[in-house]
Short mmCIF file of C-alpha atoms in Angstrom, two decimals:
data_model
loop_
_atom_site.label_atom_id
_atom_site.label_comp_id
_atom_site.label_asym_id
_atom_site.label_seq_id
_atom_site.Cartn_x
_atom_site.Cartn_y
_atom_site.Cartn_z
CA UNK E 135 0.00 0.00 0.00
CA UNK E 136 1.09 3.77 -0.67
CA UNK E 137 -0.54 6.84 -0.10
CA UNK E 138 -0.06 10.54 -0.53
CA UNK E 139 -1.38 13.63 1.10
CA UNK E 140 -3.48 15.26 -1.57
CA UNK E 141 -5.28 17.90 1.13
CA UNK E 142 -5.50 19.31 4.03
CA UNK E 143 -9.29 20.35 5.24
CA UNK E 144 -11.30 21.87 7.43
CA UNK E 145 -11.90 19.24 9.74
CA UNK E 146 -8.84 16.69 8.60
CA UNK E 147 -7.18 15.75 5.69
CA UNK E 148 -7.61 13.65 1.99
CA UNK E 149 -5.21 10.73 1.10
CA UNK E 150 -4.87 9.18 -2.32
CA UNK E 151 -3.91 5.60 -2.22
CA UNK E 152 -2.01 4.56 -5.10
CA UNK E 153 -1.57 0.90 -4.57
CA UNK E 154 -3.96 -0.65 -2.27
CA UNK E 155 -4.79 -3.96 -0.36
CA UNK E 156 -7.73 -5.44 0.34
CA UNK E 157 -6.94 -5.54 3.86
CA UNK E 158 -8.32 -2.15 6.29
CA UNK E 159 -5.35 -1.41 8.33
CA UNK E 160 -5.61 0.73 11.41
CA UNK E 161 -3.31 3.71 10.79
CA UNK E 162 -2.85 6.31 13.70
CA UNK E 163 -2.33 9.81 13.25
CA UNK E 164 -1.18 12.83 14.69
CA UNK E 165 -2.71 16.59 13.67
CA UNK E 166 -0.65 19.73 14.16
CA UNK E 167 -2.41 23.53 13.51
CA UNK E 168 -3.24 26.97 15.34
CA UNK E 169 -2.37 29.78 15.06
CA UNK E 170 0.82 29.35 16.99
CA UNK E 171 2.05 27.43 13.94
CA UNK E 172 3.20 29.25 11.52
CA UNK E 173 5.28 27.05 9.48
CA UNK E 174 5.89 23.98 8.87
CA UNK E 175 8.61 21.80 5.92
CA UNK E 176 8.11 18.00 5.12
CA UNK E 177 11.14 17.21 2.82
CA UNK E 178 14.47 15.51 2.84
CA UNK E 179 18.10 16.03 2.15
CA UNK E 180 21.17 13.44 1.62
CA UNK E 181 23.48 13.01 4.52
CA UNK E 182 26.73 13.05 2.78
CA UNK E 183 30.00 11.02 3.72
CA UNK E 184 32.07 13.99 4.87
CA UNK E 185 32.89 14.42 8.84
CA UNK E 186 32.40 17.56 10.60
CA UNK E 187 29.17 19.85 9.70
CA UNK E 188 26.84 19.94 7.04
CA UNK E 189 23.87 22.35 6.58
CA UNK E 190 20.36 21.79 5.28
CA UNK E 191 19.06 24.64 3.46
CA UNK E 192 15.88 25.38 1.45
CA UNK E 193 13.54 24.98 4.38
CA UNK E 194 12.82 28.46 3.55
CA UNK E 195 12.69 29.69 7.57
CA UNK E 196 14.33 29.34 10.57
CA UNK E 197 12.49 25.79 12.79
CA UNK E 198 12.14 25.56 16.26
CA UNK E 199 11.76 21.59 16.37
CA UNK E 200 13.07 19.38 13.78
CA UNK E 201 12.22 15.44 13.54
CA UNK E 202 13.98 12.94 11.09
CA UNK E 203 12.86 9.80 9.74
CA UNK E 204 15.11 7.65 7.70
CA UNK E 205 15.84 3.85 6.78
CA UNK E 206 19.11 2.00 5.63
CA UNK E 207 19.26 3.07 1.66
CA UNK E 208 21.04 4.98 -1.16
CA UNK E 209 17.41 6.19 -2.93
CA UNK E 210 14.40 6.88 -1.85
CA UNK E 211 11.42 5.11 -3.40
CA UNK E 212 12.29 1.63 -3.89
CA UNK E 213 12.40 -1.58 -1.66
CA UNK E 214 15.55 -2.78 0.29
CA UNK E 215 16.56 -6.13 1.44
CA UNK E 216 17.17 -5.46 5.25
CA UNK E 217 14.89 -3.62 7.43
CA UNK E 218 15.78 -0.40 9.46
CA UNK E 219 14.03 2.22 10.63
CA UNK E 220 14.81 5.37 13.08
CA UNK E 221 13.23 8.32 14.34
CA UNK E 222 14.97 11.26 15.84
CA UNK E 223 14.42 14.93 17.44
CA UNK E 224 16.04 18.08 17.84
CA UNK E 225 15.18 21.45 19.39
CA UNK E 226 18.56 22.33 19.79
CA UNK E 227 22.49 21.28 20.62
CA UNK E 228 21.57 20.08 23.91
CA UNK E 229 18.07 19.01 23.59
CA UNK E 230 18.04 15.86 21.07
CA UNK E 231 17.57 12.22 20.97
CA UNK E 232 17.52 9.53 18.84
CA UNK E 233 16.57 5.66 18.42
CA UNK E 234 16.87 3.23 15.33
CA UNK E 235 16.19 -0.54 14.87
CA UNK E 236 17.62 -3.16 12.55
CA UNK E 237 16.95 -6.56 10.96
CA UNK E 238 18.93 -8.43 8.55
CA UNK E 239 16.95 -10.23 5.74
CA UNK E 240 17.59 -13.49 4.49
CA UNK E 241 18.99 -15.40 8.21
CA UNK E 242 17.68 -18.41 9.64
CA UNK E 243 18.31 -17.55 13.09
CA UNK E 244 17.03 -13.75 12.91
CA UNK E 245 19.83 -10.97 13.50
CA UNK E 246 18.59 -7.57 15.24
CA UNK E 247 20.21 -4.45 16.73
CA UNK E 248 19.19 -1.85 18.11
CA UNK E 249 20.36 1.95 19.57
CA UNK E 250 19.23 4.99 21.73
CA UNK E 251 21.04 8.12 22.14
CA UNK E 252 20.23 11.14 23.97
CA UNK E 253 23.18 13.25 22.37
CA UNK E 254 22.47 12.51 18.89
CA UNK E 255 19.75 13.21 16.17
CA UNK E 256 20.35 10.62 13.61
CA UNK E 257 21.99 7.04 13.67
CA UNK E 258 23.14 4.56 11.14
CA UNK E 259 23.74 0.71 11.26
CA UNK E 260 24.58 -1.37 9.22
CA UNK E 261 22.16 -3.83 8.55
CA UNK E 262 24.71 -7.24 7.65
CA UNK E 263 26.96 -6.31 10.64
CA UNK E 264 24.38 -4.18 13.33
CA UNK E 265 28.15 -2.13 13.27
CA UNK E 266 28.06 1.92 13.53
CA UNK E 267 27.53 3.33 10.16
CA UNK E 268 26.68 7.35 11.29
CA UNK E 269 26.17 9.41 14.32
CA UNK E 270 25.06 12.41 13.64
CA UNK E 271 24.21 15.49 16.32
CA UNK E 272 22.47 18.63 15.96
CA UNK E 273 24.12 21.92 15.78
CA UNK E 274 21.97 24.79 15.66
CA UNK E 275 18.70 25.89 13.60
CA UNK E 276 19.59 28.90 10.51
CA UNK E 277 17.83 31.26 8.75
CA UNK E 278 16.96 28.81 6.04
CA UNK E 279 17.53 25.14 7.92
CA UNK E 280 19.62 23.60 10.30
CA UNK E 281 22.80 22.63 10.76
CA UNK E 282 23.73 19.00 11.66
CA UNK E 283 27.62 17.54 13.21
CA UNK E 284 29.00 14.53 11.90
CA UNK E 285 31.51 12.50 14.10
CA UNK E 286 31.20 9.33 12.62
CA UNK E 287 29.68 9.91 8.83
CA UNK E 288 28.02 7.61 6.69
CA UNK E 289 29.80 5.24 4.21
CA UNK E 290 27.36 5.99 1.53
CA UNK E 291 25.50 9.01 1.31
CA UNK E 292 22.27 8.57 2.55
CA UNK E 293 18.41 10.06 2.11
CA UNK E 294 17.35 12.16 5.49
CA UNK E 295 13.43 12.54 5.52
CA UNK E 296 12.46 15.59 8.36
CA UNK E 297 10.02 17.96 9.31
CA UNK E 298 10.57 21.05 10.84
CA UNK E 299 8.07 23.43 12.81
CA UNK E 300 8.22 26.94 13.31
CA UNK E 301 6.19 28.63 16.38
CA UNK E 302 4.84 27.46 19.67
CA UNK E 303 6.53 25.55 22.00
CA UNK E 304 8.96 22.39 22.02
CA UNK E 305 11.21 20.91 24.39
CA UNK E 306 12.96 17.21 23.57
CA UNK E 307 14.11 15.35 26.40
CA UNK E 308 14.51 12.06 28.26
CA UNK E 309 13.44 10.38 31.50
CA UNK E 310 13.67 6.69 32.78
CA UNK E 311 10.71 5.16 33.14
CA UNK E 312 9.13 4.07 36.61
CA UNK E 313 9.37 -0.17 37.69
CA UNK E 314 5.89 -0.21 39.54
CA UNK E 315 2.76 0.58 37.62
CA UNK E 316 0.73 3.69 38.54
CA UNK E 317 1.35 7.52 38.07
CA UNK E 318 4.82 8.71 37.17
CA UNK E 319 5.05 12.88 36.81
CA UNK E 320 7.88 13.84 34.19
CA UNK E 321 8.88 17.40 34.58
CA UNK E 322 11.03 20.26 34.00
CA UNK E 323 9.77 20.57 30.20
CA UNK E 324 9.59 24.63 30.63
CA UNK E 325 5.79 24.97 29.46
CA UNK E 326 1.97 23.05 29.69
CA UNK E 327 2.41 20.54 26.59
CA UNK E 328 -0.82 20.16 24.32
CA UNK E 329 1.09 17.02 22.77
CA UNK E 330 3.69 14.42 23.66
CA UNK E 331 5.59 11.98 21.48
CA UNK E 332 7.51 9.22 23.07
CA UNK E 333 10.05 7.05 21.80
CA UNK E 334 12.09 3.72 23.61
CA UNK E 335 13.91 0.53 22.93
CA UNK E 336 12.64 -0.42 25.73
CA UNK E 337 16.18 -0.76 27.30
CA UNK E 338 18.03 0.93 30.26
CA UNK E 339 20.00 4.27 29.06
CA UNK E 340 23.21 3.50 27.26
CA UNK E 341 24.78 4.45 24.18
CA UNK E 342 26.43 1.34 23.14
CA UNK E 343 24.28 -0.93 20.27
CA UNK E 344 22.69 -3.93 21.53
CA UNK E 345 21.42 -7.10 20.15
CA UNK E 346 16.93 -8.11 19.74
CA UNK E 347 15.83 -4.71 18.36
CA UNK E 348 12.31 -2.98 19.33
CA UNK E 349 11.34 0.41 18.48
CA UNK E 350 8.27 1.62 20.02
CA UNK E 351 6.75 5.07 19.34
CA UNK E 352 3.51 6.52 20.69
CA UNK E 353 1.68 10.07 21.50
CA UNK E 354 -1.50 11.71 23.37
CA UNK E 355 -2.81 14.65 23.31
CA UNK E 356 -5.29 13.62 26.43
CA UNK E 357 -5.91 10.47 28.35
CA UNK E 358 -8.76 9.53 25.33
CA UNK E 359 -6.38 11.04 22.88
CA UNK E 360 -3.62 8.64 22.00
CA UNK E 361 -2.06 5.93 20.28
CA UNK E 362 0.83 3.63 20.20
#
């Protein structure tokens, strides 16, 4: 299945499906607007193989919040033999995180890795190996972008999807989760959120890659509100 955003209306949005199942999935969503919102970029630039920093330009303002999506491939648009997927986010050169997830195709006994790092906004494995391919922090926002930091670049230049926001409020940031069920208060975001997105391997902090990947990812914007 593949779909494209063809509006956005007064009460939601139109999608254009052009290859289908017969199958309904159950796809969860999540709405941004207000006035407080005053811009906001879906696109996606090529993280090249150079250390040290690289800007992103043509975003055509200067974001408050950035997020990145990306997968283990050369080109955009066509299927890959392994699977990898991460998610990261960036308000600024302090406030970042990242998590990705990795399977190799084609292994009788399955091989999976997986990583989560609070001082980074993009990460790379390889998917044969599970060995670093990238690590990638966040520099600063621009007039026009962002700038991104490069330790450890990529060994092939690779596609970057991201979104970036302008206006309102945003604060990225990490906490570890309670061991008894119940009520657990995370605080010191700076402001009254109207939405959360969370992100975990579901391990205990550390920055080192570790074998039997998860990825889960989830968001409310009330206790009715929400899905994972």
């Amino acid at each position: 299945a593949q779909a494209s955003v063809t509006s956005f209306d007064t009460d939601g949005f139109t999608l254009n499906w052009q290859t289908n199942e017969a199958r309904a999935d159950i796809i969860q969503y999540i709405a941004l607007g207000g006035v407080d919102l005053t811009n906001a970029k879906a696109s996606s630039f090529t993280l090249t193989t150079a250390t040290g920093t690289q800007d992103v330009t043509g975003v055509g303002f200067q974001p408050d919040f950035a997020m990145f999506l990306w997968t283990f491939t050369e080109a955009t648009g066509t299927n890959t033999q392994h699977a990898e997927v991460g998610l990261g986010f960036a308000v600024s050169s302090t406030k970042r995180g990242a998590v990705v997830a990795d399977s190799e195709d084609g292994r009788s006994t399955m091989d999976t890795w997986q990583q989560q790092r609070t001082d980074s906004c993009i990460l790379l494995l390889d998917p044969t190996s599970g060995a670093q391919d990238a690590i990638v922090d966040f520099s600063q926002f621009q007039t026009d972008g962002f700038r991104l930091s490069k330790t450890d670049p990529p060994a092939a230049a690779t596609p970057i999807f991201y979104l970036a926001l302008k206006g309102g409020y945003y604060d990225v940031g990490s906490f570890n989760s309670a061991t008894t069920t119940g009520n657990q208060d995370v605080t010191s975001v700076g402001f009254q959120p109207r939405l959360v997105m969370l992100a975990t391997q579901g391990r205990s902090a550390s920055t080192a890659i570790g074998g039997t990947a998860e990825l889960a990812f989830g968001a409310a914007t009330s206790s009715t509100e929400r899905g994972a």
